[in-house]
């Protein structure tokens, strides 16, 4: 089990700052002397051809194996980032890490997410950029409709460090008082 008894999951569509925020969460937890492990779930299903739809089962197995390894060195706060838009997806991740997920959704307006996505991909990755641009509005709408998150942070005018601070304060991991947003 994680040190806190739950896993923090940074949820959100493409280009909202999940991966950048995850790195800053790690920095802040390390500076506070709190044991942690970080997982960007995108890296746990990146293989081709897919073993199943979207490599979901492979992803869950990989996450479970890595989490088991992290836990073997002692209690720690697990923080993950990715996209969860259904209760079934949430349950699959909870089973993989054997703890409840407490989800924080990161959002940004469409212009900001598109600008961030365009900055992420090189000209040789044009098809990846187009794939993400075509789906970003639909993913954002699905996440809004699913309403699975206990906290929502608009990252449009915030840097990843500030988003990480707000997230950790919400859970009382930077100080003893959660914030209200």
PDB file of C-alpha atoms in Angstrom:
ATOM      1  CA  UNK A   1       0.000   0.000   0.000  1.00  0.00           C
ATOM      2  CA  UNK A   2       1.154   3.558  -0.574  1.00  0.00           C
ATOM      3  CA  UNK A   3       2.264   5.464   2.488  1.00  0.00           C
ATOM      4  CA  UNK A   4      -0.993   7.435   2.457  1.00  0.00           C
ATOM      5  CA  UNK A   5      -3.308   4.513   1.618  1.00  0.00           C
ATOM      6  CA  UNK A   6      -4.216   6.014  -1.756  1.00  0.00           C
ATOM      7  CA  UNK A   7      -2.664   6.847  -5.100  1.00  0.00           C
ATOM      8  CA  UNK A   8      -2.784  10.381  -6.492  1.00  0.00           C
ATOM      9  CA  UNK A   9      -3.728  10.343 -10.171  1.00  0.00           C
ATOM     10  CA  UNK A  10      -3.185  13.437 -12.327  1.00  0.00           C
ATOM     11  CA  UNK A  11      -5.937  13.079 -14.898  1.00  0.00           C
ATOM     12  CA  UNK A  12      -6.506  15.150 -17.993  1.00  0.00           C
ATOM     13  CA  UNK A  13      -6.605  15.451 -21.726  1.00  0.00           C
ATOM     14  CA  UNK A  14      -3.712  15.967 -24.073  1.00  0.00           C
ATOM     15  CA  UNK A  15      -1.611  19.083 -23.535  1.00  0.00           C
ATOM     16  CA  UNK A  16      -2.908  20.099 -20.110  1.00  0.00           C
ATOM     17  CA  UNK A  17       0.439  19.566 -18.341  1.00  0.00           C
ATOM     18  CA  UNK A  18       0.121  16.186 -16.628  1.00  0.00           C
ATOM     19  CA  UNK A  19       3.648  14.923 -17.331  1.00  0.00           C
ATOM     20  CA  UNK A  20       5.271  18.269 -16.533  1.00  0.00           C
ATOM     21  CA  UNK A  21       3.316  18.528 -13.287  1.00  0.00           C
ATOM     22  CA  UNK A  22       4.241  14.944 -12.369  1.00  0.00           C
ATOM     23  CA  UNK A  23       7.937  15.828 -12.510  1.00  0.00           C
ATOM     24  CA  UNK A  24       7.392  18.838 -10.250  1.00  0.00           C
ATOM     25  CA  UNK A  25       5.375  16.714  -7.807  1.00  0.00           C
ATOM     26  CA  UNK A  26       8.408  14.444  -7.521  1.00  0.00           C
ATOM     27  CA  UNK A  27      10.714  17.403  -6.891  1.00  0.00           C
ATOM     28  CA  UNK A  28       8.430  18.795  -4.190  1.00  0.00           C
ATOM     29  CA  UNK A  29       7.985  15.448  -2.444  1.00  0.00           C
ATOM     30  CA  UNK A  30      11.754  14.855  -2.500  1.00  0.00           C
ATOM     31  CA  UNK A  31      12.397  18.331  -1.071  1.00  0.00           C
ATOM     32  CA  UNK A  32       9.842  17.618   1.683  1.00  0.00           C
ATOM     33  CA  UNK A  33      11.589  14.320   2.482  1.00  0.00           C
ATOM     34  CA  UNK A  34       8.537  12.241   1.559  1.00  0.00           C
ATOM     35  CA  UNK A  35       9.131   8.855  -0.104  1.00  0.00           C
ATOM     36  CA  UNK A  36       7.369   8.601  -3.463  1.00  0.00           C
ATOM     37  CA  UNK A  37       7.173   6.852  -6.797  1.00  0.00           C
ATOM     38  CA  UNK A  38       6.029   8.413 -10.069  1.00  0.00           C
ATOM     39  CA  UNK A  39       4.423   6.753 -13.066  1.00  0.00           C
ATOM     40  CA  UNK A  40       3.381   8.279 -16.376  1.00  0.00           C
ATOM     41  CA  UNK A  41       1.024   5.573 -17.622  1.00  0.00           C
ATOM     42  CA  UNK A  42       1.710   6.392 -21.273  1.00  0.00           C
ATOM     43  CA  UNK A  43       5.016   4.557 -21.018  1.00  0.00           C
ATOM     44  CA  UNK A  44       3.391   1.332 -19.832  1.00  0.00           C
ATOM     45  CA  UNK A  45       1.423   0.612 -23.029  1.00  0.00           C
ATOM     46  CA  UNK A  46       3.843   1.796 -25.738  1.00  0.00           C
ATOM     47  CA  UNK A  47       4.294  -1.332 -27.832  1.00  0.00           C
ATOM     48  CA  UNK A  48       3.059  -2.491 -31.198  1.00  0.00           C
ATOM     49  CA  UNK A  49       1.128  -4.418 -32.336  1.00  0.00           C
ATOM     50  CA  UNK A  50      -1.299  -4.059 -29.422  1.00  0.00           C
ATOM     51  CA  UNK A  51      -1.957  -7.168 -27.367  1.00  0.00           C
ATOM     52  CA  UNK A  52      -5.527  -6.002 -26.757  1.00  0.00           C
ATOM     53  CA  UNK A  53      -7.525  -2.806 -27.321  1.00  0.00           C
ATOM     54  CA  UNK A  54      -5.124   0.061 -26.544  1.00  0.00           C
ATOM     55  CA  UNK A  55      -2.809  -2.409 -24.771  1.00  0.00           C
ATOM     56  CA  UNK A  56      -4.910  -1.894 -21.621  1.00  0.00           C
ATOM     57  CA  UNK A  57      -4.129  -5.285 -20.072  1.00  0.00           C
ATOM     58  CA  UNK A  58      -0.417  -5.039 -20.860  1.00  0.00           C
ATOM     59  CA  UNK A  59      -0.426  -1.551 -19.357  1.00  0.00           C
ATOM     60  CA  UNK A  60      -2.082  -2.785 -16.141  1.00  0.00           C
ATOM     61  CA  UNK A  61       0.324  -5.717 -15.848  1.00  0.00           C
ATOM     62  CA  UNK A  62       3.332  -3.449 -16.387  1.00  0.00           C
ATOM     63  CA  UNK A  63       2.099  -0.924 -13.815  1.00  0.00           C
ATOM     64  CA  UNK A  64       1.477  -3.689 -11.270  1.00  0.00           C
ATOM     65  CA  UNK A  65       4.977  -5.117 -11.771  1.00  0.00           C
ATOM     66  CA  UNK A  66       6.717  -1.758 -11.452  1.00  0.00           C
ATOM     67  CA  UNK A  67       4.625  -0.797  -8.418  1.00  0.00           C
ATOM     68  CA  UNK A  68       5.514  -4.113  -6.759  1.00  0.00           C
ATOM     69  CA  UNK A  69       9.178  -3.300  -7.313  1.00  0.00           C
ATOM     70  CA  UNK A  70       8.812   0.237  -5.919  1.00  0.00           C
ATOM     71  CA  UNK A  71       6.952  -1.067  -2.839  1.00  0.00           C
ATOM     72  CA  UNK A  72       9.716  -3.584  -2.160  1.00  0.00           C
ATOM     73  CA  UNK A  73      11.961  -0.748  -0.951  1.00  0.00           C
ATOM     74  CA  UNK A  74       9.425   0.565   1.538  1.00  0.00           C
ATOM     75  CA  UNK A  75       6.292   2.687   1.877  1.00  0.00           C
ATOM     76  CA  UNK A  76       5.937   5.550  -0.548  1.00  0.00           C
ATOM     77  CA  UNK A  77       3.333   7.855  -2.052  1.00  0.00           C
ATOM     78  CA  UNK A  78       2.446   6.760  -5.565  1.00  0.00           C
ATOM     79  CA  UNK A  79       1.605   9.557  -7.998  1.00  0.00           C
ATOM     80  CA  UNK A  80       0.509   8.709 -11.532  1.00  0.00           C
ATOM     81  CA  UNK A  81      -0.605  10.652 -14.569  1.00  0.00           C
ATOM     82  CA  UNK A  82      -2.680   9.697 -17.555  1.00  0.00           C
ATOM     83  CA  UNK A  83      -6.218   9.782 -18.903  1.00  0.00           C
ATOM     84  CA  UNK A  84      -9.093   8.075 -17.084  1.00  0.00           C
ATOM     85  CA  UNK A  85     -12.546   8.775 -18.501  1.00  0.00           C
ATOM     86  CA  UNK A  86     -14.541   5.754 -17.296  1.00  0.00           C
ATOM     87  CA  UNK A  87     -15.172   4.034 -13.995  1.00  0.00           C
ATOM     88  CA  UNK A  88     -13.914   0.778 -15.556  1.00  0.00           C
ATOM     89  CA  UNK A  89     -10.561   2.389 -16.421  1.00  0.00           C
ATOM     90  CA  UNK A  90     -10.296   3.726 -12.876  1.00  0.00           C
ATOM     91  CA  UNK A  91     -11.028   0.268 -11.453  1.00  0.00           C
ATOM     92  CA  UNK A  92      -8.355  -1.294 -13.683  1.00  0.00           C
ATOM     93  CA  UNK A  93      -5.717   1.146 -12.380  1.00  0.00           C
ATOM     94  CA  UNK A  94      -6.862   0.670  -8.779  1.00  0.00           C
ATOM     95  CA  UNK A  95      -6.509  -3.091  -9.173  1.00  0.00           C
ATOM     96  CA  UNK A  96      -3.034  -2.698 -10.679  1.00  0.00           C
ATOM     97  CA  UNK A  97      -1.754  -0.574  -7.775  1.00  0.00           C
ATOM     98  CA  UNK A  98      -3.949  -2.207  -5.126  1.00  0.00           C
ATOM     99  CA  UNK A  99      -5.175   1.107  -3.745  1.00  0.00           C
ATOM    100  CA  UNK A 100      -7.890   3.669  -4.354  1.00  0.00           C
ATOM    101  CA  UNK A 101      -7.159   6.489  -6.765  1.00  0.00           C
ATOM    102  CA  UNK A 102      -7.735  10.064  -5.692  1.00  0.00           C
ATOM    103  CA  UNK A 103      -7.947  11.930  -8.946  1.00  0.00           C
ATOM    104  CA  UNK A 104      -7.006  15.499  -9.803  1.00  0.00           C
ATOM    105  CA  UNK A 105      -8.077  16.651 -13.246  1.00  0.00           C
ATOM    106  CA  UNK A 106      -5.905  19.185 -15.007  1.00  0.00           C
ATOM    107  CA  UNK A 107      -7.627  21.334 -17.614  1.00  0.00           C
ATOM    108  CA  UNK A 108      -6.764  24.128 -20.015  1.00  0.00           C
ATOM    109  CA  UNK A 109      -8.708  25.819 -22.777  1.00  0.00           C
ATOM    110  CA  UNK A 110      -8.516  24.450 -26.312  1.00  0.00           C
ATOM    111  CA  UNK A 111      -6.201  27.192 -27.626  1.00  0.00           C
ATOM    112  CA  UNK A 112      -3.664  26.535 -24.876  1.00  0.00           C
ATOM    113  CA  UNK A 113      -3.732  22.758 -25.277  1.00  0.00           C
ATOM    114  CA  UNK A 114      -3.289  23.034 -29.045  1.00  0.00           C
ATOM    115  CA  UNK A 115      -0.362  25.430 -28.607  1.00  0.00           C
ATOM    116  CA  UNK A 116       1.262  23.068 -26.112  1.00  0.00           C
ATOM    117  CA  UNK A 117       0.730  20.077 -28.398  1.00  0.00           C
ATOM    118  CA  UNK A 118       2.249  21.922 -31.364  1.00  0.00           C
ATOM    119  CA  UNK A 119       5.296  22.715 -29.233  1.00  0.00           C
ATOM    120  CA  UNK A 120       5.680  19.084 -28.174  1.00  0.00           C
ATOM    121  CA  UNK A 121       6.057  17.469 -31.597  1.00  0.00           C
ATOM    122  CA  UNK A 122       8.791  17.905 -34.174  1.00  0.00           C
ATOM    123  CA  UNK A 123       8.008  18.145 -37.902  1.00  0.00           C
ATOM    124  CA  UNK A 124       8.841  14.446 -38.290  1.00  0.00           C
ATOM    125  CA  UNK A 125       6.069  13.629 -35.783  1.00  0.00           C
ATOM    126  CA  UNK A 126       3.326  15.324 -37.768  1.00  0.00           C
ATOM    127  CA  UNK A 127       1.018  12.302 -37.725  1.00  0.00           C
ATOM    128  CA  UNK A 128       1.254  12.055 -33.911  1.00  0.00           C
ATOM    129  CA  UNK A 129       0.469  15.760 -33.591  1.00  0.00           C
ATOM    130  CA  UNK A 130      -2.528  15.460 -35.923  1.00  0.00           C
ATOM    131  CA  UNK A 131      -3.787  12.398 -34.014  1.00  0.00           C
ATOM    132  CA  UNK A 132      -3.699  14.318 -30.708  1.00  0.00           C
ATOM    133  CA  UNK A 133      -5.182  17.513 -32.169  1.00  0.00           C
ATOM    134  CA  UNK A 134      -8.089  15.554 -33.665  1.00  0.00           C
ATOM    135  CA  UNK A 135      -8.915  13.960 -30.304  1.00  0.00           C
ATOM    136  CA  UNK A 136      -8.180  16.634 -27.687  1.00  0.00           C
ATOM    137  CA  UNK A 137     -11.657  18.223 -27.653  1.00  0.00           C
ATOM    138  CA  UNK A 138     -13.414  14.857 -27.495  1.00  0.00           C
ATOM    139  CA  UNK A 139     -11.181  13.660 -24.621  1.00  0.00           C
ATOM    140  CA  UNK A 140     -11.770  16.892 -22.677  1.00  0.00           C
ATOM    141  CA  UNK A 141     -15.540  16.506 -23.120  1.00  0.00           C
ATOM    142  CA  UNK A 142     -15.437  12.850 -21.970  1.00  0.00           C
ATOM    143  CA  UNK A 143     -13.457  13.806 -18.873  1.00  0.00           C
ATOM    144  CA  UNK A 144     -15.920  16.593 -18.048  1.00  0.00           C
ATOM    145  CA  UNK A 145     -18.882  14.244 -18.457  1.00  0.00           C
ATOM    146  CA  UNK A 146     -17.288  11.443 -16.419  1.00  0.00           C
ATOM    147  CA  UNK A 147     -16.754  13.725 -13.391  1.00  0.00           C
ATOM    148  CA  UNK A 148     -14.421  11.239 -11.655  1.00  0.00           C
ATOM    149  CA  UNK A 149     -12.086  13.783 -10.071  1.00  0.00           C
ATOM    150  CA  UNK A 150     -12.117  15.242  -6.572  1.00  0.00           C
ATOM    151  CA  UNK A 151     -10.189  18.355  -7.584  1.00  0.00           C
ATOM    152  CA  UNK A 152      -9.996  20.244 -10.886  1.00  0.00           C
ATOM    153  CA  UNK A 153      -7.135  22.660 -11.605  1.00  0.00           C
ATOM    154  CA  UNK A 154      -7.095  24.945 -14.648  1.00  0.00           C
ATOM    155  CA  UNK A 155      -3.465  24.955 -15.782  1.00  0.00           C
ATOM    156  CA  UNK A 156      -3.957  27.649 -18.417  1.00  0.00           C
ATOM    157  CA  UNK A 157      -2.269  30.408 -16.424  1.00  0.00           C
ATOM    158  CA  UNK A 158      -0.209  28.243 -14.070  1.00  0.00           C
ATOM    159  CA  UNK A 159       3.192  26.668 -14.413  1.00  0.00           C
ATOM    160  CA  UNK A 160       3.672  22.993 -13.581  1.00  0.00           C
ATOM    161  CA  UNK A 161       5.389  23.807 -10.278  1.00  0.00           C
ATOM    162  CA  UNK A 162       2.371  25.783  -9.063  1.00  0.00           C
ATOM    163  CA  UNK A 163      -0.015  23.032 -10.217  1.00  0.00           C
ATOM    164  CA  UNK A 164       2.110  20.483  -8.330  1.00  0.00           C
ATOM    165  CA  UNK A 165       2.046  22.637  -5.189  1.00  0.00           C
ATOM    166  CA  UNK A 166      -1.745  23.006  -5.348  1.00  0.00           C
ATOM    167  CA  UNK A 167      -2.132  19.282  -5.839  1.00  0.00           C
ATOM    168  CA  UNK A 168       0.083  18.315  -2.928  1.00  0.00           C
ATOM    169  CA  UNK A 169      -1.449  20.934  -0.630  1.00  0.00           C
ATOM    170  CA  UNK A 170      -4.873  19.522  -1.432  1.00  0.00           C
ATOM    171  CA  UNK A 171      -3.714  16.184  -0.043  1.00  0.00           C
ATOM    172  CA  UNK A 172      -1.887  17.752   2.913  1.00  0.00           C
ATOM    173  CA  UNK A 173       1.480  16.549   1.619  1.00  0.00           C
ATOM    174  CA  UNK A 174       3.295  19.904   1.679  1.00  0.00           C
ATOM    175  CA  UNK A 175       1.769  21.116   4.900  1.00  0.00           C
ATOM    176  CA  UNK A 176      -0.933  19.860   7.221  1.00  0.00           C
ATOM    177  CA  UNK A 177      -3.831  21.770   5.723  1.00  0.00           C
ATOM    178  CA  UNK A 178      -5.576  20.860   2.476  1.00  0.00           C
ATOM    179  CA  UNK A 179      -6.542  23.784   0.302  1.00  0.00           C
ATOM    180  CA  UNK A 180      -9.932  24.463  -1.171  1.00  0.00           C
ATOM    181  CA  UNK A 181     -10.156  25.310  -4.859  1.00  0.00           C
TER     182      UNK A 181
END
